[in-house]
Amino acid sequence: AHKAGSGTTIEGESVSLSPGYYLLVDSTGSLGGNDAYNSALLQVTKSGGITIEKKYSVPTVDKSVKTTDGEAGEAADAGIGDSVTFTLKGTLPENYDDFEEYTYQFTDTLSAGLDYQEKSAVVKLYESEEAFKNDTEGTGGTNLTGQCDFETAATDGETTLTWTFADLKTVPDAAYGNVIVVTYKALLNSNAEVGSAGNPNKVTLTYSNDPNHTGTGTPPTGITPPDEVLVFTYEIDGEKVDGEDHGKKLEGAEFILYRGIDGEEPGEDDADGNPTGVEYALVDNGKLAGW
């Protein structure tokens, strides 16, 4: 069935047919979940061979993380109570124009050591990846936050966040070459894993993958492989010693732990001798719980 063209080779088989119109249709339904279908191919054959090439691509998703004073990357270091920013970037397929409807959904999973910061998420459409990279101030792009459904769900200590466009075709001007970007913030909490295991956060992208689907019913979708980033935090072992004789340990001594706000150095002491421009550690059962 599915043969076309004089001298055409399909899956290693040479086929000779008279010139004319031939419709190639996949009737096996064997497509993998991370792939996509061509639109129906109508080809006028002629004397000589023809080459049938795929006319589609699949979306990709990329995730990065950064702290307030760091660069975006695959990993970041943070302290308990620190806010980290996650960025999800999805592309659109080459044959996006062939779809009548297009499902597009980010599914993001936060480990138990990370808490989503309410109302921090922003969804934007950029004309290109270059336009997104150049938007260092975060003022560019088209805001789509109100045009998608957002849900959170907690399961076994993890939190799942989903941003869903039931039909991305309702978004004006969306096209192949554009990128859709989600940014949001999360706090590292006292449940965070300490050390090299890190606190994972991963995302997948679910997308329509059959432009031939019409009518009622759930459109066929594919899903990207997950992309994961890690947030690391570490333990600090301290010892209380005499200010002049560091070899003399102080039993029962108490101290206050503080740091400069937003990574800055503490300011000058006030009239009472207390440093300015600082935030103080909140300790719960011997563990840092926040600032």
PDB file of C-alpha atoms in Angstrom:
ATOM      1  CA  ALA A   1       0.000   0.000   0.000  1.00  0.00           C
ATOM      2  CA  HIS A   2       1.857   3.432   0.452  1.00  0.00           C
ATOM      3  CA  LYS A   3       4.003   3.366  -2.705  1.00  0.00           C
ATOM      4  CA  ALA A   4       4.647   6.241  -5.053  1.00  0.00           C
ATOM      5  CA  GLY A   5       6.800   7.375  -7.889  1.00  0.00           C
ATOM      6  CA  SER A   6       8.603   5.832 -10.816  1.00  0.00           C
ATOM      7  CA  GLY A   7      11.833   4.446  -9.430  1.00  0.00           C
ATOM      8  CA  THR A   8      10.894   5.498  -5.896  1.00  0.00           C
ATOM      9  CA  THR A   9      12.504   3.690  -2.958  1.00  0.00           C
ATOM     10  CA  ILE A  10      10.456   3.305   0.233  1.00  0.00           C
ATOM     11  CA  GLU A  11      12.121   1.541   3.162  1.00  0.00           C
ATOM     12  CA  GLY A  12      14.578  -0.101   0.786  1.00  0.00           C
ATOM     13  CA  GLU A  13      11.951  -1.223  -1.749  1.00  0.00           C
ATOM     14  CA  SER A  14      12.079   0.111  -5.318  1.00  0.00           C
ATOM     15  CA  VAL A  15       8.607   0.789  -6.752  1.00  0.00           C
ATOM     16  CA  SER A  16       7.609   1.554 -10.341  1.00  0.00           C
ATOM     17  CA  LEU A  17       4.269   3.318 -10.875  1.00  0.00           C
ATOM     18  CA  SER A  18       2.669   5.322 -13.635  1.00  0.00           C
ATOM     19  CA  PRO A  19       2.807   9.117 -13.310  1.00  0.00           C
ATOM     20  CA  GLY A  20      -0.092  10.504 -11.283  1.00  0.00           C
ATOM     21  CA  TYR A  21      -1.249  11.554  -7.822  1.00  0.00           C
ATOM     22  CA  TYR A  22      -0.489   9.271  -4.871  1.00  0.00           C
ATOM     23  CA  LEU A  23      -1.512   9.854  -1.281  1.00  0.00           C
ATOM     24  CA  LEU A  24       0.861   8.368   1.301  1.00  0.00           C
ATOM     25  CA  VAL A  25      -0.780   7.524   4.601  1.00  0.00           C
ATOM     26  CA  ASP A  26       0.614   5.786   7.684  1.00  0.00           C
ATOM     27  CA  SER A  27      -1.933   3.077   8.431  1.00  0.00           C
ATOM     28  CA  THR A  28       0.108   1.201  11.040  1.00  0.00           C
ATOM     29  CA  GLY A  29      -0.168   3.641  13.962  1.00  0.00           C
ATOM     30  CA  SER A  30       3.320   2.596  15.045  1.00  0.00           C
ATOM     31  CA  LEU A  31       4.784   6.042  15.617  1.00  0.00           C
ATOM     32  CA  GLY A  32       6.843   6.414  18.798  1.00  0.00           C
ATOM     33  CA  GLY A  33       5.767   8.787  21.575  1.00  0.00           C
ATOM     34  CA  ASN A  34       8.692  11.165  21.018  1.00  0.00           C
ATOM     35  CA  ASP A  35       8.177  11.494  17.266  1.00  0.00           C
ATOM     36  CA  ALA A  36       5.631  13.187  14.986  1.00  0.00           C
ATOM     37  CA  TYR A  37       3.698  12.545  11.779  1.00  0.00           C
ATOM     38  CA  ASN A  38       4.035  14.323   8.470  1.00  0.00           C
ATOM     39  CA  SER A  39       0.972  16.004   7.123  1.00  0.00           C
ATOM     40  CA  ALA A  40      -0.653  13.903   4.348  1.00  0.00           C
ATOM     41  CA  LEU A  41       1.679  13.966   1.358  1.00  0.00           C
ATOM     42  CA  LEU A  42       0.240  14.476  -2.121  1.00  0.00           C
ATOM     43  CA  GLN A  43       2.895  14.107  -4.799  1.00  0.00           C
ATOM     44  CA  VAL A  44       2.678  14.399  -8.592  1.00  0.00           C
ATOM     45  CA  THR A  45       5.024  11.773  -9.954  1.00  0.00           C
ATOM     46  CA  LYS A  46       6.877  11.992 -13.242  1.00  0.00           C
ATOM     47  CA  SER A  47       9.386  10.060 -15.203  1.00  0.00           C
ATOM     48  CA  GLY A  48      12.482   9.365 -13.160  1.00  0.00           C
ATOM     49  CA  GLY A  49      13.019   9.001  -9.433  1.00  0.00           C
ATOM     50  CA  ILE A  50      11.632  11.184  -6.655  1.00  0.00           C
ATOM     51  CA  THR A  51      12.925  11.554  -3.138  1.00  0.00           C
ATOM     52  CA  ILE A  52      10.448  11.664  -0.263  1.00  0.00           C
ATOM     53  CA  GLU A  53      11.777  13.603   2.709  1.00  0.00           C
ATOM     54  CA  LYS A  54      10.223  14.270   6.073  1.00  0.00           C
ATOM     55  CA  LYS A  55       8.580  17.665   6.362  1.00  0.00           C
ATOM     56  CA  TYR A  56       8.316  17.957  10.104  1.00  0.00           C
ATOM     57  CA  SER A  57      10.302  18.358  13.317  1.00  0.00           C
ATOM     58  CA  VAL A  58       9.435  17.831  16.951  1.00  0.00           C
ATOM     59  CA  PRO A  59       9.560  20.474  19.694  1.00  0.00           C
ATOM     60  CA  THR A  60      12.338  20.462  22.245  1.00  0.00           C
ATOM     61  CA  VAL A  61      12.400  21.663  25.845  1.00  0.00           C
ATOM     62  CA  ASP A  62      15.290  23.088  27.834  1.00  0.00           C
ATOM     63  CA  LYS A  63      15.484  23.948  31.526  1.00  0.00           C
ATOM     64  CA  SER A  64      17.893  26.161  33.468  1.00  0.00           C
ATOM     65  CA  VAL A  65      18.214  27.452  37.032  1.00  0.00           C
ATOM     66  CA  LYS A  66      19.921  30.412  38.667  1.00  0.00           C
ATOM     67  CA  THR A  67      20.163  32.167  42.024  1.00  0.00           C
ATOM     68  CA  THR A  68      19.875  35.931  42.523  1.00  0.00           C
ATOM     69  CA  ASP A  69      23.618  36.410  42.006  1.00  0.00           C
ATOM     70  CA  GLY A  70      24.358  33.580  39.561  1.00  0.00           C
ATOM     71  CA  GLU A  71      24.248  32.713  35.869  1.00  0.00           C
ATOM     72  CA  ALA A  72      21.572  30.418  34.428  1.00  0.00           C
ATOM     73  CA  GLY A  73      22.787  26.850  33.983  1.00  0.00           C
ATOM     74  CA  GLU A  74      22.185  23.181  34.714  1.00  0.00           C
ATOM     75  CA  ALA A  75      22.881  23.577  38.457  1.00  0.00           C
ATOM     76  CA  ALA A  76      22.940  26.228  41.179  1.00  0.00           C
ATOM     77  CA  ASP A  77      24.055  26.503  44.803  1.00  0.00           C
ATOM     78  CA  ALA A  78      21.645  27.963  47.345  1.00  0.00           C
ATOM     79  CA  GLY A  79      21.069  28.177  51.093  1.00  0.00           C
ATOM     80  CA  ILE A  80      17.912  27.132  52.904  1.00  0.00           C
ATOM     81  CA  GLY A  81      15.354  29.893  52.459  1.00  0.00           C
ATOM     82  CA  ASP A  82      16.955  31.190  49.264  1.00  0.00           C
ATOM     83  CA  SER A  83      14.873  31.857  46.178  1.00  0.00           C
ATOM     84  CA  VAL A  84      15.974  30.293  42.880  1.00  0.00           C
ATOM     85  CA  THR A  85      14.623  31.057  39.415  1.00  0.00           C
ATOM     86  CA  PHE A  86      13.764  28.281  36.952  1.00  0.00           C
ATOM     87  CA  THR A  87      13.378  28.855  33.217  1.00  0.00           C
ATOM     88  CA  LEU A  88      11.610  26.454  30.829  1.00  0.00           C
ATOM     89  CA  LYS A  89      12.088  27.045  27.097  1.00  0.00           C
ATOM     90  CA  GLY A  90      10.083  25.182  24.451  1.00  0.00           C
ATOM     91  CA  THR A  91      10.308  25.335  20.658  1.00  0.00           C
ATOM     92  CA  LEU A  92       7.677  24.864  17.935  1.00  0.00           C
ATOM     93  CA  PRO A  93       7.865  22.283  15.110  1.00  0.00           C
ATOM     94  CA  GLU A  94       8.768  23.008  11.505  1.00  0.00           C
ATOM     95  CA  ASN A  95       5.305  21.970  10.294  1.00  0.00           C
ATOM     96  CA  TYR A  96       3.384  23.969  12.929  1.00  0.00           C
ATOM     97  CA  ASP A  97       1.335  25.668  10.170  1.00  0.00           C
ATOM     98  CA  ASP A  98      -0.050  22.269   9.072  1.00  0.00           C
ATOM     99  CA  PHE A  99      -1.992  21.811  12.338  1.00  0.00           C
ATOM    100  CA  GLU A 100      -5.558  23.028  12.793  1.00  0.00           C
ATOM    101  CA  GLU A 101      -5.198  22.706  16.587  1.00  0.00           C
ATOM    102  CA  TYR A 102      -2.072  22.359  18.686  1.00  0.00           C
ATOM    103  CA  THR A 103      -1.792  21.072  22.261  1.00  0.00           C
ATOM    104  CA  TYR A 104       1.249  22.383  24.156  1.00  0.00           C
ATOM    105  CA  GLN A 105       1.945  21.584  27.823  1.00  0.00           C
ATOM    106  CA  PHE A 106       4.913  22.023  30.163  1.00  0.00           C
ATOM    107  CA  THR A 107       4.938  19.503  33.053  1.00  0.00           C
ATOM    108  CA  ASP A 108       7.436  20.447  35.743  1.00  0.00           C
ATOM    109  CA  THR A 109       8.292  18.459  38.887  1.00  0.00           C
ATOM    110  CA  LEU A 110       9.733  20.029  42.043  1.00  0.00           C
ATOM    111  CA  SER A 111      11.432  17.790  44.606  1.00  0.00           C
ATOM    112  CA  ALA A 112      10.442  17.924  48.290  1.00  0.00           C
ATOM    113  CA  GLY A 113      13.227  20.424  48.996  1.00  0.00           C
ATOM    114  CA  LEU A 114      11.681  23.111  46.777  1.00  0.00           C
ATOM    115  CA  ASP A 115       8.509  25.161  47.302  1.00  0.00           C
ATOM    116  CA  TYR A 116       6.850  26.968  44.387  1.00  0.00           C
ATOM    117  CA  GLN A 117       6.447  30.689  45.108  1.00  0.00           C
ATOM    118  CA  GLU A 118       2.833  31.566  44.438  1.00  0.00           C
ATOM    119  CA  LYS A 119       2.096  33.906  41.518  1.00  0.00           C
ATOM    120  CA  SER A 120       5.751  34.003  40.459  1.00  0.00           C
ATOM    121  CA  ALA A 121       5.238  32.292  37.070  1.00  0.00           C
ATOM    122  CA  VAL A 122       5.350  34.261  33.819  1.00  0.00           C
ATOM    123  CA  VAL A 123       4.766  32.732  30.358  1.00  0.00           C
ATOM    124  CA  LYS A 124       6.054  34.570  27.273  1.00  0.00           C
ATOM    125  CA  LEU A 125       6.318  34.101  23.513  1.00  0.00           C
ATOM    126  CA  TYR A 126       9.524  35.272  21.801  1.00  0.00           C
ATOM    127  CA  GLU A 127      10.078  35.570  18.052  1.00  0.00           C
ATOM    128  CA  SER A 128      13.293  33.555  18.292  1.00  0.00           C
ATOM    129  CA  GLU A 129      15.781  32.073  20.717  1.00  0.00           C
ATOM    130  CA  GLU A 130      18.064  35.004  19.948  1.00  0.00           C
ATOM    131  CA  ALA A 131      15.339  37.473  20.984  1.00  0.00           C
ATOM    132  CA  PHE A 132      14.949  35.593  24.263  1.00  0.00           C
ATOM    133  CA  LYS A 133      18.705  35.556  24.946  1.00  0.00           C
ATOM    134  CA  ASN A 134      18.916  39.303  24.265  1.00  0.00           C
ATOM    135  CA  ASP A 135      16.086  40.100  26.683  1.00  0.00           C
ATOM    136  CA  THR A 136      18.408  40.478  29.673  1.00  0.00           C
ATOM    137  CA  GLU A 137      16.020  42.825  31.483  1.00  0.00           C
ATOM    138  CA  GLY A 138      13.003  40.512  31.081  1.00  0.00           C
ATOM    139  CA  THR A 139      10.900  43.231  29.470  1.00  0.00           C
ATOM    140  CA  GLY A 140      10.573  41.724  25.976  1.00  0.00           C
ATOM    141  CA  GLY A 141       8.360  39.056  24.464  1.00  0.00           C
ATOM    142  CA  THR A 142       4.572  38.723  24.422  1.00  0.00           C
ATOM    143  CA  ASN A 143       3.021  37.860  27.784  1.00  0.00           C
ATOM    144  CA  LEU A 144       0.856  34.707  27.518  1.00  0.00           C
ATOM    145  CA  THR A 145       0.439  34.062  31.252  1.00  0.00           C
ATOM    146  CA  GLY A 146      -3.320  34.554  31.166  1.00  0.00           C
ATOM    147  CA  GLN A 147      -3.800  32.487  28.008  1.00  0.00           C
ATOM    148  CA  CYS A 148      -2.833  29.087  29.424  1.00  0.00           C
ATOM    149  CA  ASP A 149      -4.178  26.940  32.268  1.00  0.00           C
ATOM    150  CA  PHE A 150      -1.925  26.580  35.303  1.00  0.00           C
ATOM    151  CA  GLU A 151      -2.276  23.816  37.904  1.00  0.00           C
ATOM    152  CA  THR A 152      -0.290  22.520  40.878  1.00  0.00           C
ATOM    153  CA  ALA A 153      -0.529  19.083  42.490  1.00  0.00           C
ATOM    154  CA  ALA A 154       1.367  17.517  45.420  1.00  0.00           C
ATOM    155  CA  THR A 155       2.230  13.792  45.380  1.00  0.00           C
ATOM    156  CA  ASP A 156       4.637  11.885  47.657  1.00  0.00           C
ATOM    157  CA  GLY A 157       6.440  15.041  48.708  1.00  0.00           C
ATOM    158  CA  GLU A 158       6.880  16.307  45.142  1.00  0.00           C
ATOM    159  CA  THR A 159       5.007  19.174  43.510  1.00  0.00           C
ATOM    160  CA  THR A 160       3.937  19.013  39.868  1.00  0.00           C
ATOM    161  CA  LEU A 161       3.350  22.258  37.976  1.00  0.00           C
ATOM    162  CA  THR A 162       1.617  22.270  34.582  1.00  0.00           C
ATOM    163  CA  TRP A 163       1.123  25.072  32.069  1.00  0.00           C
ATOM    164  CA  THR A 164      -1.300  23.960  29.348  1.00  0.00           C
ATOM    165  CA  PHE A 165      -2.318  25.513  26.050  1.00  0.00           C
ATOM    166  CA  ALA A 166      -5.249  23.335  24.993  1.00  0.00           C
ATOM    167  CA  ASP A 167      -4.922  24.952  21.562  1.00  0.00           C
ATOM    168  CA  LEU A 168      -1.843  27.070  20.938  1.00  0.00           C
ATOM    169  CA  LYS A 169      -3.358  28.068  17.590  1.00  0.00           C
ATOM    170  CA  THR A 170      -5.504  30.581  19.458  1.00  0.00           C
ATOM    171  CA  VAL A 171      -2.330  32.562  20.225  1.00  0.00           C
ATOM    172  CA  PRO A 172      -1.888  35.137  17.417  1.00  0.00           C
ATOM    173  CA  ASP A 173       1.370  35.095  15.454  1.00  0.00           C
ATOM    174  CA  ALA A 174       2.796  31.912  17.045  1.00  0.00           C
ATOM    175  CA  ALA A 175       4.978  30.257  14.385  1.00  0.00           C
ATOM    176  CA  TYR A 176       7.888  27.940  13.740  1.00  0.00           C
ATOM    177  CA  GLY A 177      11.082  29.559  15.022  1.00  0.00           C
ATOM    178  CA  ASN A 178       9.341  31.078  18.050  1.00  0.00           C
ATOM    179  CA  VAL A 179      10.101  29.945  21.599  1.00  0.00           C
ATOM    180  CA  ILE A 180       7.719  29.799  24.548  1.00  0.00           C
ATOM    181  CA  VAL A 181       9.383  30.573  27.867  1.00  0.00           C
ATOM    182  CA  VAL A 182       8.125  29.973  31.413  1.00  0.00           C
ATOM    183  CA  THR A 183       9.966  31.528  34.358  1.00  0.00           C
ATOM    184  CA  TYR A 184       9.077  30.991  38.004  1.00  0.00           C
ATOM    185  CA  LYS A 185      10.644  31.080  41.456  1.00  0.00           C
ATOM    186  CA  ALA A 186      10.927  28.438  44.184  1.00  0.00           C
ATOM    187  CA  LEU A 187      12.307  28.496  47.734  1.00  0.00           C
ATOM    188  CA  LEU A 188      14.788  25.932  48.998  1.00  0.00           C
ATOM    189  CA  ASN A 189      13.220  24.589  52.205  1.00  0.00           C
ATOM    190  CA  SER A 190      14.432  22.644  55.255  1.00  0.00           C
ATOM    191  CA  ASN A 191      13.570  19.321  53.539  1.00  0.00           C
ATOM    192  CA  ALA A 192      16.321  19.918  51.012  1.00  0.00           C
ATOM    193  CA  GLU A 193      18.921  17.215  50.440  1.00  0.00           C
ATOM    194  CA  VAL A 194      22.311  18.362  51.723  1.00  0.00           C
ATOM    195  CA  GLY A 195      25.396  17.476  49.721  1.00  0.00           C
ATOM    196  CA  SER A 196      26.207  16.039  46.315  1.00  0.00           C
ATOM    197  CA  ALA A 197      22.813  14.354  45.731  1.00  0.00           C
ATOM    198  CA  GLY A 198      21.263  17.761  45.134  1.00  0.00           C
ATOM    199  CA  ASN A 199      17.602  18.668  44.749  1.00  0.00           C
ATOM    200  CA  PRO A 200      16.350  17.722  41.277  1.00  0.00           C
ATOM    201  CA  ASN A 201      13.818  19.567  39.204  1.00  0.00           C
ATOM    202  CA  LYS A 202      12.767  18.230  35.786  1.00  0.00           C
ATOM    203  CA  VAL A 203      10.437  19.170  32.963  1.00  0.00           C
ATOM    204  CA  THR A 204       8.824  17.497  29.944  1.00  0.00           C
ATOM    205  CA  LEU A 205       6.906  19.021  27.045  1.00  0.00           C
ATOM    206  CA  THR A 206       3.749  17.380  25.663  1.00  0.00           C
ATOM    207  CA  TYR A 207       2.821  18.418  22.104  1.00  0.00           C
ATOM    208  CA  SER A 208       0.463  17.576  19.250  1.00  0.00           C
ATOM    209  CA  ASN A 209       2.196  15.269  16.777  1.00  0.00           C
ATOM    210  CA  ASP A 210      -0.332  14.475  14.018  1.00  0.00           C
ATOM    211  CA  PRO A 211      -1.406  17.313  11.686  1.00  0.00           C
ATOM    212  CA  ASN A 212      -3.827  14.924   9.956  1.00  0.00           C
ATOM    213  CA  HIS A 213      -6.040  14.668  13.042  1.00  0.00           C
ATOM    214  CA  THR A 214      -9.401  16.353  12.556  1.00  0.00           C
ATOM    215  CA  GLY A 215     -12.801  16.173  14.179  1.00  0.00           C
ATOM    216  CA  THR A 216     -13.637  15.154  17.719  1.00  0.00           C
ATOM    217  CA  GLY A 217     -11.585  13.187  20.202  1.00  0.00           C
ATOM    218  CA  THR A 218      -8.306  13.844  21.969  1.00  0.00           C
ATOM    219  CA  PRO A 219      -5.572  14.863  19.521  1.00  0.00           C
ATOM    220  CA  PRO A 220      -2.572  12.490  19.430  1.00  0.00           C
ATOM    221  CA  THR A 221       0.405  13.831  21.361  1.00  0.00           C
ATOM    222  CA  GLY A 222       4.084  13.116  21.845  1.00  0.00           C
ATOM    223  CA  ILE A 223       6.294  13.911  24.825  1.00  0.00           C
ATOM    224  CA  THR A 224       9.898  15.036  25.000  1.00  0.00           C
ATOM    225  CA  PRO A 225      12.548  13.320  27.105  1.00  0.00           C
ATOM    226  CA  PRO A 226      12.817  15.046  30.517  1.00  0.00           C
ATOM    227  CA  ASP A 227      15.355  17.810  31.052  1.00  0.00           C
ATOM    228  CA  GLU A 228      16.664  18.087  34.629  1.00  0.00           C
ATOM    229  CA  VAL A 229      18.516  20.681  36.686  1.00  0.00           C
ATOM    230  CA  LEU A 230      19.846  20.452  40.250  1.00  0.00           C
ATOM    231  CA  VAL A 231      19.915  22.809  43.223  1.00  0.00           C
ATOM    232  CA  PHE A 232      22.682  22.072  45.719  1.00  0.00           C
ATOM    233  CA  THR A 233      22.996  23.103  49.350  1.00  0.00           C
ATOM    234  CA  TYR A 234      25.717  22.270  51.851  1.00  0.00           C
ATOM    235  CA  GLU A 235      26.307  21.895  55.577  1.00  0.00           C
ATOM    236  CA  ILE A 236      28.632  24.219  57.487  1.00  0.00           C
ATOM    237  CA  ASP A 237      30.325  22.794  60.569  1.00  0.00           C
ATOM    238  CA  GLY A 238      31.122  25.515  63.120  1.00  0.00           C
ATOM    239  CA  GLU A 239      33.058  25.590  66.368  1.00  0.00           C
ATOM    240  CA  LYS A 240      32.716  28.270  69.063  1.00  0.00           C
ATOM    241  CA  VAL A 241      36.122  29.465  70.262  1.00  0.00           C
ATOM    242  CA  ASP A 242      37.562  32.369  72.224  1.00  0.00           C
ATOM    243  CA  GLY A 243      37.995  35.502  70.122  1.00  0.00           C
ATOM    244  CA  GLU A 244      41.622  35.920  71.156  1.00  0.00           C
ATOM    245  CA  ASP A 245      42.641  32.304  71.809  1.00  0.00           C
ATOM    246  CA  HIS A 246      41.196  30.265  68.922  1.00  0.00           C
ATOM    247  CA  GLY A 247      42.453  27.061  70.536  1.00  0.00           C
ATOM    248  CA  LYS A 248      40.145  27.590  73.513  1.00  0.00           C
ATOM    249  CA  LYS A 249      36.684  26.159  72.938  1.00  0.00           C
ATOM    250  CA  LEU A 250      33.709  27.890  74.551  1.00  0.00           C
ATOM    251  CA  GLU A 251      31.157  25.574  76.106  1.00  0.00           C
ATOM    252  CA  GLY A 252      27.547  26.773  76.088  1.00  0.00           C
ATOM    253  CA  ALA A 253      28.336  29.880  74.073  1.00  0.00           C
ATOM    254  CA  GLU A 254      25.596  31.285  71.852  1.00  0.00           C
ATOM    255  CA  PHE A 255      25.920  33.322  68.705  1.00  0.00           C
ATOM    256  CA  ILE A 256      23.786  34.973  66.033  1.00  0.00           C
ATOM    257  CA  LEU A 257      24.199  34.061  62.359  1.00  0.00           C
ATOM    258  CA  TYR A 258      23.460  36.759  59.783  1.00  0.00           C
ATOM    259  CA  ARG A 259      24.325  37.678  56.204  1.00  0.00           C
ATOM    260  CA  GLY A 260      24.066  40.650  53.877  1.00  0.00           C
ATOM    261  CA  ILE A 261      20.768  41.005  52.007  1.00  0.00           C
ATOM    262  CA  ASP A 262      20.780  39.851  48.351  1.00  0.00           C
ATOM    263  CA  GLY A 263      24.405  38.734  48.568  1.00  0.00           C
ATOM    264  CA  GLU A 264      25.708  42.171  49.527  1.00  0.00           C
ATOM    265  CA  GLU A 265      28.168  42.854  52.345  1.00  0.00           C
ATOM    266  CA  PRO A 266      26.607  43.887  55.703  1.00  0.00           C
ATOM    267  CA  GLY A 267      26.356  47.639  56.235  1.00  0.00           C
ATOM    268  CA  GLU A 268      27.792  49.801  59.007  1.00  0.00           C
ATOM    269  CA  ASP A 269      26.697  49.181  62.609  1.00  0.00           C
ATOM    270  CA  ASP A 270      23.836  51.299  63.902  1.00  0.00           C
ATOM    271  CA  ALA A 271      23.875  53.285  67.155  1.00  0.00           C
ATOM    272  CA  ASP A 272      23.255  50.092  69.170  1.00  0.00           C
ATOM    273  CA  GLY A 273      26.136  48.238  67.545  1.00  0.00           C
ATOM    274  CA  ASN A 274      23.952  46.070  65.289  1.00  0.00           C
ATOM    275  CA  PRO A 275      24.913  45.646  61.620  1.00  0.00           C
ATOM    276  CA  THR A 276      22.610  47.171  59.004  1.00  0.00           C
ATOM    277  CA  GLY A 277      21.523  45.700  55.678  1.00  0.00           C
ATOM    278  CA  VAL A 278      21.416  42.135  57.001  1.00  0.00           C
ATOM    279  CA  GLU A 279      18.998  39.252  57.483  1.00  0.00           C
ATOM    280  CA  TYR A 280      19.167  36.756  60.351  1.00  0.00           C
ATOM    281  CA  ALA A 281      19.087  32.967  60.285  1.00  0.00           C
ATOM    282  CA  LEU A 282      15.956  31.158  61.517  1.00  0.00           C
ATOM    283  CA  VAL A 283      17.026  27.936  63.216  1.00  0.00           C
ATOM    284  CA  ASP A 284      14.612  25.073  63.920  1.00  0.00           C
ATOM    285  CA  ASN A 285      15.868  22.002  65.837  1.00  0.00           C
ATOM    286  CA  GLY A 286      19.451  22.791  64.985  1.00  0.00           C
ATOM    287  CA  LYS A 287      18.769  23.237  61.255  1.00  0.00           C
ATOM    288  CA  LEU A 288      18.622  26.382  59.184  1.00  0.00           C
ATOM    289  CA  ALA A 289      14.966  26.904  58.232  1.00  0.00           C
ATOM    290  CA  GLY A 290      15.182  30.257  56.472  1.00  0.00           C
ATOM    291  CA  TRP A 291      16.137  33.885  56.896  1.00  0.00           C
TER     292      TRP A 291
END
